[in-house]
CSV table of C-alpha atoms in Angstrom, one decimal:
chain,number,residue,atom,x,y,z
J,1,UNK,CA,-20.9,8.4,2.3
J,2,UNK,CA,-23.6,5.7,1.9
J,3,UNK,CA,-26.8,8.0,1.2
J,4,UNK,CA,-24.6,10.6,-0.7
J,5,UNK,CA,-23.6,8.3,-4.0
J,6,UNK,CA,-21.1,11.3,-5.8
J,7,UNK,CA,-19.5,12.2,-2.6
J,8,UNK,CA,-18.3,8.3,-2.2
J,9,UNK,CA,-17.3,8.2,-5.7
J,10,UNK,CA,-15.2,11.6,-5.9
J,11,UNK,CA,-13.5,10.1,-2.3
J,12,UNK,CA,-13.7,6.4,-4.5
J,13,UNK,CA,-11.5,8.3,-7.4
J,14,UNK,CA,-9.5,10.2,-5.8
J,15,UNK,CA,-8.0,7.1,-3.7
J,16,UNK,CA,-7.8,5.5,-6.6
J,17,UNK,CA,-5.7,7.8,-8.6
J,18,UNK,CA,-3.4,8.1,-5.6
J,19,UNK,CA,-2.9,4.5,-5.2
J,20,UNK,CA,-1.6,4.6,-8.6
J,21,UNK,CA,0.3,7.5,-8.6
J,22,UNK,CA,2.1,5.7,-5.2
J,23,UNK,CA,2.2,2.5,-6.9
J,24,UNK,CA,4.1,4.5,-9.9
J,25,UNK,CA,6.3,6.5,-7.7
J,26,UNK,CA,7.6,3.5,-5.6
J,27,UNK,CA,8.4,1.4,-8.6
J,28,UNK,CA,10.7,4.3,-9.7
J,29,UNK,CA,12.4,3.8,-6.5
J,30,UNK,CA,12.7,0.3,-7.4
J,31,UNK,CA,10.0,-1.1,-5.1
J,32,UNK,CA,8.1,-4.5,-5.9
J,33,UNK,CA,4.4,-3.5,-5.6
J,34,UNK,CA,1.6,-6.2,-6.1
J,35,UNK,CA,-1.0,-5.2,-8.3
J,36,UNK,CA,-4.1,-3.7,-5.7
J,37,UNK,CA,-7.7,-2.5,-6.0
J,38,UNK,CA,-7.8,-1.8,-2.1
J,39,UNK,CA,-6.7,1.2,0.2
J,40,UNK,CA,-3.3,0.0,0.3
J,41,UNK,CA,-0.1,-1.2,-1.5
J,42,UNK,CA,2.2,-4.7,-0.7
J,43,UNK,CA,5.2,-4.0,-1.5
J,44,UNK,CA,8.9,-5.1,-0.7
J,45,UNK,CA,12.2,-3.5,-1.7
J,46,UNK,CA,15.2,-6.1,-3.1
J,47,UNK,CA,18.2,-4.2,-1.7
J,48,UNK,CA,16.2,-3.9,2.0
J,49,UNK,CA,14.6,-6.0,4.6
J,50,UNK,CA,11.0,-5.1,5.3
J,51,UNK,CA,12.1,-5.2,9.1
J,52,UNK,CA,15.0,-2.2,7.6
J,53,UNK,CA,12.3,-0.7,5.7
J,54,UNK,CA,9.9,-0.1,8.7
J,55,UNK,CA,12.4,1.4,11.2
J,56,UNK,CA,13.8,3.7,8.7
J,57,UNK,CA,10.0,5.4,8.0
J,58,UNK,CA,9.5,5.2,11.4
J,59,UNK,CA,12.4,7.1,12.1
J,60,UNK,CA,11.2,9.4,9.5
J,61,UNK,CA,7.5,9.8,11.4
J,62,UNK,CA,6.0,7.3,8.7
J,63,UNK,CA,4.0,4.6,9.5
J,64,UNK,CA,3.5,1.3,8.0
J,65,UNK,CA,2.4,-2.2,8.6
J,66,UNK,CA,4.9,-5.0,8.9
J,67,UNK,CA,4.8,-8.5,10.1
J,68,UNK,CA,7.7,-10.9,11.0
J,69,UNK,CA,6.3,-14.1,9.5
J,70,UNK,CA,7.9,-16.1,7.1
J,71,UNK,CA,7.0,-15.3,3.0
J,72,UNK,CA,5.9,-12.1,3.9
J,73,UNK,CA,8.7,-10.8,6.1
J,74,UNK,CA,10.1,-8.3,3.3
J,75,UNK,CA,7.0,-7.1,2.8
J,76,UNK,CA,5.1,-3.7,4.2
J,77,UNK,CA,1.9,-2.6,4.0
J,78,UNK,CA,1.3,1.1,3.0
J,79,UNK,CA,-2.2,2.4,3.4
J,80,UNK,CA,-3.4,5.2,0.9
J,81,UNK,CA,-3.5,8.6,2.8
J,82,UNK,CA,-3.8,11.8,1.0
J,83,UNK,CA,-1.8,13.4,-1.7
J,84,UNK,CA,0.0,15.1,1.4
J,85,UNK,CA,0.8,11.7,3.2
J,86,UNK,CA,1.8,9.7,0.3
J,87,UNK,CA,4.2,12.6,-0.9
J,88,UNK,CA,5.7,12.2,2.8
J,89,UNK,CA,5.9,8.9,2.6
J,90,UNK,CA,8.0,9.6,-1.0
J,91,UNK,CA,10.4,12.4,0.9
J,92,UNK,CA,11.1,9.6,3.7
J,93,UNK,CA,12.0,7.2,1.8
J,94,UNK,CA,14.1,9.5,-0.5
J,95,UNK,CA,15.8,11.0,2.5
């Protein structure tokens, strides 16, 4: 991806747009998302824990990133797959 400039910036734009189509899609499902330029979303849900949020995707075969510390405990990390994964991800947590 370094020596081929246009194939790093079709991947570059298409992670991009499905970051904020995932960021769109979780705040209609009344998710808190921070604001991200990165491969992933921080987001937390104010009806569920993060630690409640985590073993219902997992249950679902989705996997996120938690950590039980304090100010971040409702919190999950969701890394930007494909169009696929992310609508996954959306199924789950409609379920």
């Amino acid at each position: 991806a370094i020596e081929d400039e246009d194939y790093f910036q079709s991947i570059r734009q298409r992670v991009m747009a499905t970051r904020e189509w995932t960021k769109k899609a979780l705040k209609e499902r009344g998710f808190i998302v921070i604001d991200s330029m990165t491969n992933f979303l921080f987001v937390s849900h104010p009806s569920h824990s993060g630690k409640e949020m985590l073993d219902l995707l997992r249950e679902r075969g989705i996997l996120v990133r938690w950590w039980d510390r304090p100010g971040i405990e409702n919190w999950l990390r969701i890394s930007i797959g494909t169009d696929e994964e992310m609508a996954a991800l959306m199924s789950a947590l409609d379920g």
